[in-house]
Coordinates of C-alpha atoms in Angstrom, one line a residue:
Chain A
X1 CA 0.0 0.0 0.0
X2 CA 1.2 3.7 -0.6
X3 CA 2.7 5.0 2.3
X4 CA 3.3 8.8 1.9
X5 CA 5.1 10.7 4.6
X6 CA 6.2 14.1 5.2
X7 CA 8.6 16.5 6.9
X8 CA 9.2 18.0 9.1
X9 CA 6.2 17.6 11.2
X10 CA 6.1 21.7 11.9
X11 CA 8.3 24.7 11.7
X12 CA 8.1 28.4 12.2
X13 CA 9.4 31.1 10.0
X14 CA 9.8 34.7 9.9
X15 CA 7.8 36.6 7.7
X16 CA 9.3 37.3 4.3
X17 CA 11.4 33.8 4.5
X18 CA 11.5 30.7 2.5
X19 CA 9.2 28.0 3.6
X20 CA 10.2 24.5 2.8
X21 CA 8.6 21.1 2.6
X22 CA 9.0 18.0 1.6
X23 CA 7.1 14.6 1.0
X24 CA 8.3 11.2 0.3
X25 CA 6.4 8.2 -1.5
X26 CA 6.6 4.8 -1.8
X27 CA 5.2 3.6 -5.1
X28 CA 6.9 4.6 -8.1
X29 CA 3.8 4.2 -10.4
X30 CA 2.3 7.4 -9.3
X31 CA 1.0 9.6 -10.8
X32 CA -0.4 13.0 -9.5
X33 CA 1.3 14.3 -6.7
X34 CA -0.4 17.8 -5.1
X35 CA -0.3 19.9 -2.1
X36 CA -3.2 21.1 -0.2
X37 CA -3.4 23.7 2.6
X38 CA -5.9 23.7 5.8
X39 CA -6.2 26.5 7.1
X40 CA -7.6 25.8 10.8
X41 CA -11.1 24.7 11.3
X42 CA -11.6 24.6 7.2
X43 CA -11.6 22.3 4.6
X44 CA -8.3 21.1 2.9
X45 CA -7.9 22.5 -0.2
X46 CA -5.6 22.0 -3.3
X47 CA -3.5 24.2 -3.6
X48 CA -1.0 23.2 -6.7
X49 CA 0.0 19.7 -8.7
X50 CA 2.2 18.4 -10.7
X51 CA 2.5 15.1 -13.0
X52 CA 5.9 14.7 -14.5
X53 CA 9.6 15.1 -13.1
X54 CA 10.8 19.1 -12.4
X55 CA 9.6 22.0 -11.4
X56 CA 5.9 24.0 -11.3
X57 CA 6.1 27.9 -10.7
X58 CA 3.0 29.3 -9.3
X59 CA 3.2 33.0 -8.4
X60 CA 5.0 32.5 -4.5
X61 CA 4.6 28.6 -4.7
X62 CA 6.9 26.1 -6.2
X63 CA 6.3 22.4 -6.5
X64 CA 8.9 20.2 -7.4
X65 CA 9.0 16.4 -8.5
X66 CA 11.3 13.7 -8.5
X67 CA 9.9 10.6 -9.3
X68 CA 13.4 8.3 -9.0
X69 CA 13.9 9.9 -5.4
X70 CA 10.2 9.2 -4.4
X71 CA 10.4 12.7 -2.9
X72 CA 8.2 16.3 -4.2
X73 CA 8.6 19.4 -2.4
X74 CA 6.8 22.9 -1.8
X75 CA 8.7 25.9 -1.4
X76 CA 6.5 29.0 -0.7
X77 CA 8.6 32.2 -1.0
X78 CA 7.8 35.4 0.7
X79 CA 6.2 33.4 3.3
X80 CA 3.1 35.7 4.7
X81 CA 1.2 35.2 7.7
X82 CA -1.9 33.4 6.0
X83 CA 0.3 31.2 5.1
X84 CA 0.4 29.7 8.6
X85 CA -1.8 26.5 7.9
X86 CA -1.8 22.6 7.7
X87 CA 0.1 21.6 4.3
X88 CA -1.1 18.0 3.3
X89 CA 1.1 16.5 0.7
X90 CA -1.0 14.0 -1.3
X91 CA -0.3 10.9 -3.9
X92 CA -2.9 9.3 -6.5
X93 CA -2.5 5.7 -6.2
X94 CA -1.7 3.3 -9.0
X95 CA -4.9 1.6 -9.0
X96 CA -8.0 3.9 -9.1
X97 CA -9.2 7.7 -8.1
X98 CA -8.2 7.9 -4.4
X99 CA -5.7 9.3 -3.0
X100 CA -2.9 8.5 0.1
X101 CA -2.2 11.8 2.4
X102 CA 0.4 12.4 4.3
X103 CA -0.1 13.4 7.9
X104 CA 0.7 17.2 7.3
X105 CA 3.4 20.1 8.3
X106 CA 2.2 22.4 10.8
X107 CA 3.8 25.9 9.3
X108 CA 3.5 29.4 11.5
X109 CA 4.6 32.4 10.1
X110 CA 5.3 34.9 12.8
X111 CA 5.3 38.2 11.2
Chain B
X1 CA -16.5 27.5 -7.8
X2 CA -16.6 23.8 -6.8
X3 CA -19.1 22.9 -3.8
X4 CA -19.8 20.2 -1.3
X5 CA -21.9 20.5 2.0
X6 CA -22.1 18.6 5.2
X7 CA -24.7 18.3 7.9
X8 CA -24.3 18.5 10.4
X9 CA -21.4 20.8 11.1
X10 CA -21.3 19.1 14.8
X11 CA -22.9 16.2 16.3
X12 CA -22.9 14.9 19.8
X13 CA -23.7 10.6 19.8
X14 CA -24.3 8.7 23.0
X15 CA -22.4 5.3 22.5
X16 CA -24.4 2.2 20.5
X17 CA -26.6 5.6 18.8
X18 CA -27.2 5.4 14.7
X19 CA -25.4 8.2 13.2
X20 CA -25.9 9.7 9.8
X21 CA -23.1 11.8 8.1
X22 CA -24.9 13.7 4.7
X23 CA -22.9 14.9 2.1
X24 CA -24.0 17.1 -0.9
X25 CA -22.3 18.4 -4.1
X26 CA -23.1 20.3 -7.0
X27 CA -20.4 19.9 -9.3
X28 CA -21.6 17.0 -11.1
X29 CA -18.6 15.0 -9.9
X30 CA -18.8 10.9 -10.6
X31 CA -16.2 10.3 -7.4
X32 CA -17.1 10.7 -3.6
X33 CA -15.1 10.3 -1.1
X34 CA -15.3 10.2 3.4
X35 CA -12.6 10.9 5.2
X36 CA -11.8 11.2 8.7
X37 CA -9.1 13.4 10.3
X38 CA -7.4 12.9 13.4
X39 CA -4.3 13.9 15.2
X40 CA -1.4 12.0 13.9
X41 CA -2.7 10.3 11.3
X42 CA -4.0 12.8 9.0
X43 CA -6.6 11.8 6.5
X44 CA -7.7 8.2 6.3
X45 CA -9.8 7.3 3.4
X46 CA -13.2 5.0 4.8
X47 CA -15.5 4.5 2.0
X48 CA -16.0 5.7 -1.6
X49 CA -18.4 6.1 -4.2
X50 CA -17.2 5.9 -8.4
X51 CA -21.4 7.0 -8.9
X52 CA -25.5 6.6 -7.8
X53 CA -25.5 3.0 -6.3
X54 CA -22.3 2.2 -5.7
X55 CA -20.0 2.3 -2.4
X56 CA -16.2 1.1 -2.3
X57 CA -14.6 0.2 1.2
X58 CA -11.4 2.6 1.8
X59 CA -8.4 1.9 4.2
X60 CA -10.7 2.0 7.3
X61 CA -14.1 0.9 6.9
X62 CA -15.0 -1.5 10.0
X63 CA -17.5 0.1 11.7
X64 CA -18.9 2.5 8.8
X65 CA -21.5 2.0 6.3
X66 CA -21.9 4.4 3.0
X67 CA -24.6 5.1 1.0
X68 CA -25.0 7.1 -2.7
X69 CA -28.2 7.0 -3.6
X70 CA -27.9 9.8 -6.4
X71 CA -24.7 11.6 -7.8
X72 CA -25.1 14.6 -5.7
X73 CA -25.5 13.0 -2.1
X74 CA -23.6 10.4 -0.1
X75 CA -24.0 9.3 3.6
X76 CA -21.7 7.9 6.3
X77 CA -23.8 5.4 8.5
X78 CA -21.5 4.7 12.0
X79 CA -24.9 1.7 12.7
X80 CA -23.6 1.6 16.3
X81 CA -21.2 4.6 17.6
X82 CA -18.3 3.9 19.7
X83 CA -15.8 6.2 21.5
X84 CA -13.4 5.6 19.2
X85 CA -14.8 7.3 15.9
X86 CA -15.2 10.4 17.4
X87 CA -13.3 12.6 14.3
X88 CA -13.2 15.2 12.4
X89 CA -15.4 13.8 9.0
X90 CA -14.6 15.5 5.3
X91 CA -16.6 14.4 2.4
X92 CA -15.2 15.2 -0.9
X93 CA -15.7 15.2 -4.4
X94 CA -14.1 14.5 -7.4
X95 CA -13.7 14.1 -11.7
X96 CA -12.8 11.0 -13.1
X97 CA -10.1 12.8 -15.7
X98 CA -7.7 15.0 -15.9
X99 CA -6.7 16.6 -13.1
X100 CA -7.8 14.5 -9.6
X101 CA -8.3 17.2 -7.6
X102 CA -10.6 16.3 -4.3
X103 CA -12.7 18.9 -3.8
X104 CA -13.4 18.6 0.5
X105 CA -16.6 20.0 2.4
X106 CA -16.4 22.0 5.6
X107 CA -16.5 18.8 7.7
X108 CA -18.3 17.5 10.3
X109 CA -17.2 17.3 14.2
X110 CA -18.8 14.2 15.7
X111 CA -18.4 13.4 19.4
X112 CA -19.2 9.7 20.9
X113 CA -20.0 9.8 24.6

């Protein structure tokens, strides 16, 4: 079974920093790998994707794949105090439309 | 703007109750999905729906019961309620191609006394 997992399990960054995580994998046949953000007492929601090996740009976010390392990344630049949320990586199985989360990064942003 | 809708938004069970979880969408979606959330283990997947009529079993179904009677509504049924699924419940939705985005409802806060 997919075992997704993520780190670290929280951090706190200044305002204006980098904010960086990561998320591992364990089936290579994946396909969809995406990050979504909970801000708390919400929903999650999906915040960016990406298929194939490299690098999506999206205005302060930055998702980055590689599929021989089992290991995708968020970077989040200009961090901003709404960014302080619950970031759930997330992995589309091999075999039909569901998806495995990881337990989620815990990010403050202390302005 | 994708939507999905949960009642209730909080729910108070006495142990061996019936509960029922509703979940609606309007966005036409063929995949529906319940989740609960809970410290430490994030979102677990516990039953799913691929249309009307049918009902998969997730990663943790013992002790939950689904139902999708039409595209736009799917229930969690916990027949007797212990201690132990009190959670935070999401329903989502979501297409069958392109991108897989979940779409998730507010959730629902369920305590088993």
């Amino acid at each position: 079974q997919q075992k997704v997992q993520q780190s670290p399990e929280s951090l706190i960054v200044p305002e204006g920093a980098m904010t960086s995580l990561n998320c591992t994998f364990s089936d290579s046949a994946s396909q969809y790998f995406a990050w979504y953000r909970q801000h708390s007492g919400k929903a999650p929601k999906a915040l960016m994707s990406i298929f194939s090996n490299g690098e999506k740009e999206e205005g302060r976010f930055t998702i980055h794949l590689n599929k021989a390392s089992l290991h995708f990344s968020l970077h989040i630049r200009d961090s901003q105090p709404s960014d302080s949320a619950l970031y759930l990586c997330a992995v589309r199985r091999s075999a039909g439309n569901k998806l495995t989360f990881g337990i989620g990064t815990r990010v403050l942003v202390r302005p | 703007e994708a939507a999905v809708t949960q009642s209730p938004r909080n729910k108070v069970a006495v142990t061996g109750g019936k509960v029922t979880l509703s979940c609606n969408q309007t966005n036409n979606h063929n995949n529906m999905y319940w989740y609960r959330q809970d410290t430490g283990h994030g979102l677990r997947l516990i039953h799913y729906s691929y249309g009307a009529g049918s009902t998969e079993k997730g990663d943790i179904p013992d002790g939950y019961k689904a139902s999708r009677p039409s595209q736009e509504n799917f229930s969690l049924i916990l027949e007797l309620a212990t201690p132990s699924q009190t959670s935070v419940y999401f329903c989502a939705s979501g297409d069958v191609w392109g991108a897989y985005e979940q779409y998730f409802g507010p959730g629902t806060r369920l305590t088993v006394l």
